[in-house]
PDB file of C-alpha atoms in Angstrom:
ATOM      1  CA  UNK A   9       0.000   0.000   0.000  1.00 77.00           C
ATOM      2  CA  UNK A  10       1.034   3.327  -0.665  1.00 91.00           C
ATOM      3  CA  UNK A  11       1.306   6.497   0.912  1.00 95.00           C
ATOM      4  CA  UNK A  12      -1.363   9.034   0.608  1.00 97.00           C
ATOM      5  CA  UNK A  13       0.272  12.229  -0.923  1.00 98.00           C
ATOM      6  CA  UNK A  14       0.120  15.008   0.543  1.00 98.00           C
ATOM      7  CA  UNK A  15       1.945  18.358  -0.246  1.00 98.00           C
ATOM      8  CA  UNK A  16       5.359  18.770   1.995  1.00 98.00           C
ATOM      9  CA  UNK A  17       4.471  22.522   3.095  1.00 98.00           C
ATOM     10  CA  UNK A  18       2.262  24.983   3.274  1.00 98.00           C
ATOM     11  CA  UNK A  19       1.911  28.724   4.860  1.00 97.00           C
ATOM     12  CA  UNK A  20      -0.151  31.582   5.490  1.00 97.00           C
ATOM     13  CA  UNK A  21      -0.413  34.536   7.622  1.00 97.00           C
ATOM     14  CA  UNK A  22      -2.383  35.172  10.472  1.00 97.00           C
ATOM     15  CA  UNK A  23      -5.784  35.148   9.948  1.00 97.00           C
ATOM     16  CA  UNK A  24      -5.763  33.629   6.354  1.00 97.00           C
ATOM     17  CA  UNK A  25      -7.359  30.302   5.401  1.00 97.00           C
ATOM     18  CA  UNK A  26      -4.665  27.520   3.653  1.00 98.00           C
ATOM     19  CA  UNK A  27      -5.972  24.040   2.855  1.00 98.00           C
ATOM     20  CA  UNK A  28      -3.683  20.800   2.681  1.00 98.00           C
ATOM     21  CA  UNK A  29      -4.849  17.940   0.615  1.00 98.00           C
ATOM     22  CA  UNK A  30      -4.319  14.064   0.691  1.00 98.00           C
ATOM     23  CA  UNK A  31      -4.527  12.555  -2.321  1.00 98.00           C
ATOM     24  CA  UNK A  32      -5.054   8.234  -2.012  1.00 97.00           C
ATOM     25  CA  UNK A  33      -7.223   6.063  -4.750  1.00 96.00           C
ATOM     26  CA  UNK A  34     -10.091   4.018  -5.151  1.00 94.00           C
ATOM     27  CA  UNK A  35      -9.240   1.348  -2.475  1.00 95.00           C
ATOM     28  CA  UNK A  36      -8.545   4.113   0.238  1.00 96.00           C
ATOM     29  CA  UNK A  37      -9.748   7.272  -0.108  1.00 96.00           C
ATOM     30  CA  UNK A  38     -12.123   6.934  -2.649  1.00 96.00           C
ATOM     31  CA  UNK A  39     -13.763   3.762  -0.913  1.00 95.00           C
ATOM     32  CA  UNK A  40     -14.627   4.878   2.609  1.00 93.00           C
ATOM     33  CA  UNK A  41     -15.611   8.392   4.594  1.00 95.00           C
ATOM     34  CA  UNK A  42     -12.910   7.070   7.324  1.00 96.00           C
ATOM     35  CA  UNK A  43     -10.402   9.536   6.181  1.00 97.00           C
ATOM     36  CA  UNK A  44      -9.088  11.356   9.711  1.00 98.00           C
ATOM     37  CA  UNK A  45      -6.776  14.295  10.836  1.00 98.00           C
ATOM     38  CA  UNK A  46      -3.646  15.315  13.334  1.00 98.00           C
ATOM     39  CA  UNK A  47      -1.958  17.765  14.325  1.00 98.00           C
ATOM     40  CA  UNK A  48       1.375  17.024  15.675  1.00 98.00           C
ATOM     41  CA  UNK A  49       3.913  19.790  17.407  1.00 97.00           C
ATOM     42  CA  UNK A  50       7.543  19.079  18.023  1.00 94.00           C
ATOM     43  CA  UNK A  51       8.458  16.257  20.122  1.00 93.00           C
ATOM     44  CA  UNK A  52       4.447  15.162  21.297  1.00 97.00           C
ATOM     45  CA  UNK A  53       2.473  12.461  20.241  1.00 98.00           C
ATOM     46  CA  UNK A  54      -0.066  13.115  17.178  1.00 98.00           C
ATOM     47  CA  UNK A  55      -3.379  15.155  17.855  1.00 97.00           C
ATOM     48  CA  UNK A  56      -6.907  13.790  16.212  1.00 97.00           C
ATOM     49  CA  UNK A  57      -8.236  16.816  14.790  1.00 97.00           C
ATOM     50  CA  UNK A  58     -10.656  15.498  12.212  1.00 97.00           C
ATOM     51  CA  UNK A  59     -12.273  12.226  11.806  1.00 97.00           C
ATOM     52  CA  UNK A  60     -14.725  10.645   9.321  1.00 97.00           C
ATOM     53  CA  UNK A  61     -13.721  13.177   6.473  1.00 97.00           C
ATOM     54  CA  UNK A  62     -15.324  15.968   8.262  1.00 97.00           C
ATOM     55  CA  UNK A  63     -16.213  15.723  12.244  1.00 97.00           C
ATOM     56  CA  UNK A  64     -14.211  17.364  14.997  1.00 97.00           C
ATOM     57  CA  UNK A  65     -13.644  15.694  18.448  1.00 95.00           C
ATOM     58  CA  UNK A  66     -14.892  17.733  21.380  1.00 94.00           C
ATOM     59  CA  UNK A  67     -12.392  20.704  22.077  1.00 95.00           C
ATOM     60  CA  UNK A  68     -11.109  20.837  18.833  1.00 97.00           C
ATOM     61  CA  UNK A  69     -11.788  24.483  16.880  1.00 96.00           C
ATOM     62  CA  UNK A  70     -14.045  24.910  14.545  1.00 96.00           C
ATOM     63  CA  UNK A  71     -11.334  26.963  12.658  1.00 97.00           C
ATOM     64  CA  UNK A  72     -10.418  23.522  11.464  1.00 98.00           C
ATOM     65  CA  UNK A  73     -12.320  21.547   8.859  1.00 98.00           C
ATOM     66  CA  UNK A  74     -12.497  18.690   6.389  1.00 98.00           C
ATOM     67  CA  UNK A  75     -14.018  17.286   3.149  1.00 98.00           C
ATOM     68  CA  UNK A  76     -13.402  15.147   0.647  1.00 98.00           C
ATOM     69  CA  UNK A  77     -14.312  14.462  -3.015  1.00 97.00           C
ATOM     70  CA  UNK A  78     -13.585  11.079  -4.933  1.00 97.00           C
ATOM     71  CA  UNK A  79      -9.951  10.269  -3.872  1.00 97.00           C
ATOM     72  CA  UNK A  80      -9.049  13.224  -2.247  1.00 98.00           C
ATOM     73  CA  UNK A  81      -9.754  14.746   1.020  1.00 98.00           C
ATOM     74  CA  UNK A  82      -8.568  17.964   2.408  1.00 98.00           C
ATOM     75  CA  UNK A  83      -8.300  19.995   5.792  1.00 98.00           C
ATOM     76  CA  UNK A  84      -9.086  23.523   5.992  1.00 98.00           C
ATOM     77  CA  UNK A  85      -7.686  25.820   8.850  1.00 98.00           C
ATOM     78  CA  UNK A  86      -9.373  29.002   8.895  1.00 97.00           C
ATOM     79  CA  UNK A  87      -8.104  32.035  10.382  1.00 96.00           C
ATOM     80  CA  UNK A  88      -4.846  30.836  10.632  1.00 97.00           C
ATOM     81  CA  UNK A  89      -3.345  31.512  14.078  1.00 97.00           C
ATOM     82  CA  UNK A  90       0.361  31.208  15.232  1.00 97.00           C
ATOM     83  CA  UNK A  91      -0.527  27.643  17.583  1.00 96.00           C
ATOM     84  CA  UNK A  92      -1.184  26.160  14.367  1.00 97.00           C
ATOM     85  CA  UNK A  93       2.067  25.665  13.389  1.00 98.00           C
ATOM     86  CA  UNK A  94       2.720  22.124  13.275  1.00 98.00           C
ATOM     87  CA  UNK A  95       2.477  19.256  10.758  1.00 98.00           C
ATOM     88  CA  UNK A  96      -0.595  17.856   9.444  1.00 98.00           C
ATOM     89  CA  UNK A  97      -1.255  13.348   8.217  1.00 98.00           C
ATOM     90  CA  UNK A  98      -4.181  12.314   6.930  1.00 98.00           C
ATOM     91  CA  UNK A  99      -4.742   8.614   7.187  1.00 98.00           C
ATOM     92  CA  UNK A 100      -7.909   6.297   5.702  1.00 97.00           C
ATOM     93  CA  UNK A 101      -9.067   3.456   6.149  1.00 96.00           C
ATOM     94  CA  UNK A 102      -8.714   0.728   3.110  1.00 95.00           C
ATOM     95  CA  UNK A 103     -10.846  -2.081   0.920  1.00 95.00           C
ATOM     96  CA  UNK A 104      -7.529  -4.480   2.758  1.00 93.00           C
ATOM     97  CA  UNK A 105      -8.876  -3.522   5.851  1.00 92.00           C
ATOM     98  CA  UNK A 106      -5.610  -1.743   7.316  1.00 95.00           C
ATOM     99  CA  UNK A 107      -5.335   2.109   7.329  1.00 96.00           C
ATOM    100  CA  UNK A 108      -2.623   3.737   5.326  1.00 97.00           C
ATOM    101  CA  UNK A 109      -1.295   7.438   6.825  1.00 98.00           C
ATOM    102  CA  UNK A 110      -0.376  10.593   4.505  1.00 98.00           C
ATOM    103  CA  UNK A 111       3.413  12.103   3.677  1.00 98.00           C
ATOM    104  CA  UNK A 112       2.727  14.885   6.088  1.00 98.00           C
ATOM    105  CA  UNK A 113       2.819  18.488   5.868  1.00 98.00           C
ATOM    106  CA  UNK A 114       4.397  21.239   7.494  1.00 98.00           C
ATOM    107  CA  UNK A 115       2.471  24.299   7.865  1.00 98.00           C
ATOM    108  CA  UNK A 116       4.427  27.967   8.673  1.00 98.00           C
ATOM    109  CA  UNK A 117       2.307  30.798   9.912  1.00 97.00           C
ATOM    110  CA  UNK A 118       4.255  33.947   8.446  1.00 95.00           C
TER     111      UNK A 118
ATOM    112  CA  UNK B   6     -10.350  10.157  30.499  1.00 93.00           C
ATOM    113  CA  UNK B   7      -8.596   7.578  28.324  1.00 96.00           C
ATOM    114  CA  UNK B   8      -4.987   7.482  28.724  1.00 97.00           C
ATOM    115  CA  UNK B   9      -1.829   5.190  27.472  1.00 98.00           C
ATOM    116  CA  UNK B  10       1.569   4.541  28.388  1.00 98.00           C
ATOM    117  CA  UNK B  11       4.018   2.486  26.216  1.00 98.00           C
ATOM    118  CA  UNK B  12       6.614   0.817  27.650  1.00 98.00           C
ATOM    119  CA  UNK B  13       9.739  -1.723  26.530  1.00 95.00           C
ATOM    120  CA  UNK B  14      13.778  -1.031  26.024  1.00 96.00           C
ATOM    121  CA  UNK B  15      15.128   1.472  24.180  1.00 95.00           C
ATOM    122  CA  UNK B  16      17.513  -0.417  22.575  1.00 98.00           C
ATOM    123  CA  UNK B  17      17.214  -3.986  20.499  1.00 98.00           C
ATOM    124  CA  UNK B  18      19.665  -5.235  18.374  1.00 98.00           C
ATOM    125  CA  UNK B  19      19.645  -6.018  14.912  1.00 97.00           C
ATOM    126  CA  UNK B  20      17.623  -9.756  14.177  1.00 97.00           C
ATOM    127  CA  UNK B  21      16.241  -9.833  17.574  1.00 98.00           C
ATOM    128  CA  UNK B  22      12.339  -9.007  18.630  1.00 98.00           C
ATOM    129  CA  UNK B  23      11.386  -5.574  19.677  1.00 98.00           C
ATOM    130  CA  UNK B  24       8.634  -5.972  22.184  1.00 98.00           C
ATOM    131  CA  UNK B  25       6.558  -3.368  23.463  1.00 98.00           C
ATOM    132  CA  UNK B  26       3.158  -2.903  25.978  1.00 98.00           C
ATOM    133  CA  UNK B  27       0.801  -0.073  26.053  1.00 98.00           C
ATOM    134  CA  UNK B  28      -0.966   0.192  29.308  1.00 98.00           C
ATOM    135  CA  UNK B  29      -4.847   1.453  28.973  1.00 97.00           C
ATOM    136  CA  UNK B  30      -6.589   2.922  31.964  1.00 97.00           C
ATOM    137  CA  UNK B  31      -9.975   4.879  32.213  1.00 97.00           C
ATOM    138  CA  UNK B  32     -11.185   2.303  29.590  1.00 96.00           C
ATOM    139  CA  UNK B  33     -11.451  -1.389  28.769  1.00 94.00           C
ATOM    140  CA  UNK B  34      -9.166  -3.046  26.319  1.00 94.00           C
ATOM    141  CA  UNK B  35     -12.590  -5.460  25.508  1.00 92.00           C
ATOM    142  CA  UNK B  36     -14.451  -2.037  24.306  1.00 92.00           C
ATOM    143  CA  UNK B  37     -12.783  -0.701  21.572  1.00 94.00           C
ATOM    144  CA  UNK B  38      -9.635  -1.789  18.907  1.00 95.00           C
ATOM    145  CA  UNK B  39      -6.181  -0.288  19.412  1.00 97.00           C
ATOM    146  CA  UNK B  40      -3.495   0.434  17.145  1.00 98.00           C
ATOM    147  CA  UNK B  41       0.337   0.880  16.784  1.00 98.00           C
ATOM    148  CA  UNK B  42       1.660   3.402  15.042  1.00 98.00           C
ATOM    149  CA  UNK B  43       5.449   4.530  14.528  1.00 98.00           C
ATOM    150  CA  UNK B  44       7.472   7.223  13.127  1.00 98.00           C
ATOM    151  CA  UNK B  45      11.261   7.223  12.276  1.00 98.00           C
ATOM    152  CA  UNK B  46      13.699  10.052  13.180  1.00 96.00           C
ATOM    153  CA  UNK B  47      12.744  12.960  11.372  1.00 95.00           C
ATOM    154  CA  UNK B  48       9.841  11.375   8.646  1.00 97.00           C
ATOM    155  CA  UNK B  49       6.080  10.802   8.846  1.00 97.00           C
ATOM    156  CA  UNK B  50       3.595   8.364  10.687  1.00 98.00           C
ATOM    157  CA  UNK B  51       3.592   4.616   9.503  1.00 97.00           C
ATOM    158  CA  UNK B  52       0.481   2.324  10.636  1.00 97.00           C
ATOM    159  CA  UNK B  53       1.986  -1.248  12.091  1.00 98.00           C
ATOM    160  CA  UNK B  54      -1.310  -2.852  12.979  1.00 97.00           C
ATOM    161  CA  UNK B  55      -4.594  -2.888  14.510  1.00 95.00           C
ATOM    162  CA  UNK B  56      -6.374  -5.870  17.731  1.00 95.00           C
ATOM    163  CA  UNK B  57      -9.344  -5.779  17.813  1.00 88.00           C
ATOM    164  CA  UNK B  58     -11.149  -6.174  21.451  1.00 74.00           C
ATOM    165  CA  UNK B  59     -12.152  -9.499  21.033  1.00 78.00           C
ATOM    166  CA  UNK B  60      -8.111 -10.419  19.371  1.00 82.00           C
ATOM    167  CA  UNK B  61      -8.837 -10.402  15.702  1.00 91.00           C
ATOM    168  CA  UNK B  62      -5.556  -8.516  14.130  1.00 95.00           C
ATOM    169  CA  UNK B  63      -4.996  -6.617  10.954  1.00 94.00           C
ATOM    170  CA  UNK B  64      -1.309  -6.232  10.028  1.00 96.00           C
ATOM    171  CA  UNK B  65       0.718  -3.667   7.699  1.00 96.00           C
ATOM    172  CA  UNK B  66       1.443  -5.596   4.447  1.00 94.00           C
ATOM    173  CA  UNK B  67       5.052  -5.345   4.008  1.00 93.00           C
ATOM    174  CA  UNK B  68       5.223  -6.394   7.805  1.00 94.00           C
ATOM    175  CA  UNK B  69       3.228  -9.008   8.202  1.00 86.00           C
ATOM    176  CA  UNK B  70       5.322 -11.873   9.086  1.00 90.00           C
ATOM    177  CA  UNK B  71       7.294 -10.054  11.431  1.00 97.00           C
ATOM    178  CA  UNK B  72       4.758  -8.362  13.433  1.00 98.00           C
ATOM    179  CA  UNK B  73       2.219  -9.835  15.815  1.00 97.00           C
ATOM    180  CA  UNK B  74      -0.307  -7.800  18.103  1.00 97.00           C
ATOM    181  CA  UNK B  75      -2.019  -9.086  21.002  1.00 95.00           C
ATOM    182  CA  UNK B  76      -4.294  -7.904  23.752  1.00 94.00           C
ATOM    183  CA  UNK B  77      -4.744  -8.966  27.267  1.00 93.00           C
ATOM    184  CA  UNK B  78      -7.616  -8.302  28.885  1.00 92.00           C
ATOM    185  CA  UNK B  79      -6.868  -9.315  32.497  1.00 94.00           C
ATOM    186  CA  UNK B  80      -4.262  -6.731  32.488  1.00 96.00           C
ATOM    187  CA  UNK B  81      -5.788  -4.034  30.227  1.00 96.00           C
ATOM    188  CA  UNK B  82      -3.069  -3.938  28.278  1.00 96.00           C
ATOM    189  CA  UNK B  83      -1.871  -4.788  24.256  1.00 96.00           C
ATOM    190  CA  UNK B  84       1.708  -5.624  23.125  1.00 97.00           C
ATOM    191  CA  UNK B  85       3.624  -5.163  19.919  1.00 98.00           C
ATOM    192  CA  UNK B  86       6.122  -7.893  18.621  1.00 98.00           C
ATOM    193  CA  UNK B  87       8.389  -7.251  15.774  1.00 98.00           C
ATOM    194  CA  UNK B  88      10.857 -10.283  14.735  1.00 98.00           C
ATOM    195  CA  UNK B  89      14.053  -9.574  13.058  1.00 97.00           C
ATOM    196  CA  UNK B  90      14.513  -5.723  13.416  1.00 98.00           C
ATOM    197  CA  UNK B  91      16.845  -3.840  11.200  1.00 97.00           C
ATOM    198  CA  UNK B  92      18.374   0.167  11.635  1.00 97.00           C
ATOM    199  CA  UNK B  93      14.971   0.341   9.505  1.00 97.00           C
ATOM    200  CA  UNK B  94      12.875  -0.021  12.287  1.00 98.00           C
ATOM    201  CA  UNK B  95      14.369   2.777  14.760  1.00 98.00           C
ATOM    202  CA  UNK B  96      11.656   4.852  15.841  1.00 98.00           C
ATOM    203  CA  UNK B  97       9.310   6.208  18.023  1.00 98.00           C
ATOM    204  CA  UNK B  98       6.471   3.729  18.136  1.00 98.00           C
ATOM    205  CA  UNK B  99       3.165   4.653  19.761  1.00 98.00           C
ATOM    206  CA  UNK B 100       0.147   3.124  20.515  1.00 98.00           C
ATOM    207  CA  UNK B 101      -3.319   4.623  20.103  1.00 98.00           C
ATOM    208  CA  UNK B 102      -7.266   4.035  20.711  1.00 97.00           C
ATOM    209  CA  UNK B 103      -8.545   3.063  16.945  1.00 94.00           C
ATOM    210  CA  UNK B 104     -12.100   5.634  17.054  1.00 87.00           C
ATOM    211  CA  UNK B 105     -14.348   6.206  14.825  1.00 86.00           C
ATOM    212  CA  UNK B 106     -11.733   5.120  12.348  1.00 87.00           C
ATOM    213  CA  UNK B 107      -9.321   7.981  13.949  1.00 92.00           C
ATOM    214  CA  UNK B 108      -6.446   7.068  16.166  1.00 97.00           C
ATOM    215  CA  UNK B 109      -7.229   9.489  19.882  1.00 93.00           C
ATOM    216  CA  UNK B 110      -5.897   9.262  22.448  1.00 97.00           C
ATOM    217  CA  UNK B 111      -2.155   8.346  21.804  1.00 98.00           C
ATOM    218  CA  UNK B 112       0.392   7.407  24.172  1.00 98.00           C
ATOM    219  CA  UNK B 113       3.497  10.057  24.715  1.00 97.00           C
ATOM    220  CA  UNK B 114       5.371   7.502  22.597  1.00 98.00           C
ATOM    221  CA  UNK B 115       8.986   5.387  23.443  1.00 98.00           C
ATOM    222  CA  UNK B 116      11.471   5.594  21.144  1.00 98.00           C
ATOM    223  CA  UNK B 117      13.319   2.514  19.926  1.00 98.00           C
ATOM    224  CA  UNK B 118      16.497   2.164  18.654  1.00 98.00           C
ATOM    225  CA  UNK B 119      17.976  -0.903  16.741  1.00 98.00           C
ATOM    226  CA  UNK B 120      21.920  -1.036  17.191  1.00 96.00           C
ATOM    227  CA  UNK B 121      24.370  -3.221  18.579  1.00 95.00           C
TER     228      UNK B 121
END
């Protein structure tokens, strides 16, 4: 199984909207809603953020937001604010029944 | 509150077993399927495997063979095995309630390191 893509960096200033995608195909992506989010600062464990394409666990902001359409999903962070510096996976569920996590990517707040 | 704490040596050497527990509290083992989850120095988040609550597994592909997952219930814990570790398999391995097909909470994670 492959790696879902994702792009290695993104940025925006404070206040601006910037949206990372994760690319996968038919057997991952494209086959389930169990797409799902984190955040992960330097040196701690991985954050859920986002889970079935497009729900947020309680406490997370609603400055943060998914979708998805055919084999791509994406996560939105809205009003961009300097804690939000971090890097982002995506992972999904898949037709083999295992889940398969994103590249990563690094988002800078300018 | 859900919580987990993995725990094993830091060091293995190269074609032994790395063997790892992650200790649940606030929940039981039986209710939900839990995952492990590792990340090498410096790159991204690789998926080992999944137990299920009742023991059913589900295994990376290119590690299957070398990786076995188990849970045990009397002690509300699950372990990680991995035979015949390489340099390749230095990292920090975590363990992680499988949710609504999303991995929360995690464990602070252990790091491993494969060297003689």
């Amino acid at each position: 199984q492959s790696a879902l893509t994702q792009p290695p960096s993104v940025s925006g200033s404070p206040g601006q909207s910037v949206t990372i995608s994760c690319t996968g195909a038919s057997s991952d992506v494209g086959s389930y809603n169990h797409v799902s989010w984190y955040q992960q600062s330097p040196g701690t464990a991985p954050k859920l953020i986002i889970y079935e394409v497009s729900s947020r666990p309680s406490g997370v902001p609603d400055r943060f937001s998914g979708s998805k359409s055919g084999n791509t999903a994406s996560l939105t962070i809205s009003g961009l604010q300097a804690e939000d510096e971090a890097h982002y996976y995506c992972t999904s569920f898949t037709t083999s029944t295992t889940y398969v996590f994103g590249t990563g990517t690094k988002v800078t707040v300018l | 509150q859900v919580q987990l704490q993995e725990t094993g040596p830091g060091l293995v050497k190269p074609s032994e077993t790395l063997s790892l527990t992650c200790t649940v509290s606030g929940t039981s083992v039986s209710n939900y399927h839990w995952a492990w989850i590792r990340q090498p120095p410096g790159k991204g988040l690789d998926w080992i495997g999944l137990v299920y609550g009742r023991g059913k597994t589900s295994y990376k592909p290119s590690l299957k063979g070398r990786v076995t997952i188990s849970v045990d219930t009397s002690k509300n814990q699950f372990s990680l095995n991995l035979r015949s570790v390489t340099a390749a398999d230095t990292a920090v391995y975590y363990c992680a309630r499988d949710w609504s097909w999303g991995f929360g909470p995690w464990g602070q994670g252990t790091l491993v390191a494969v060297s003689s």
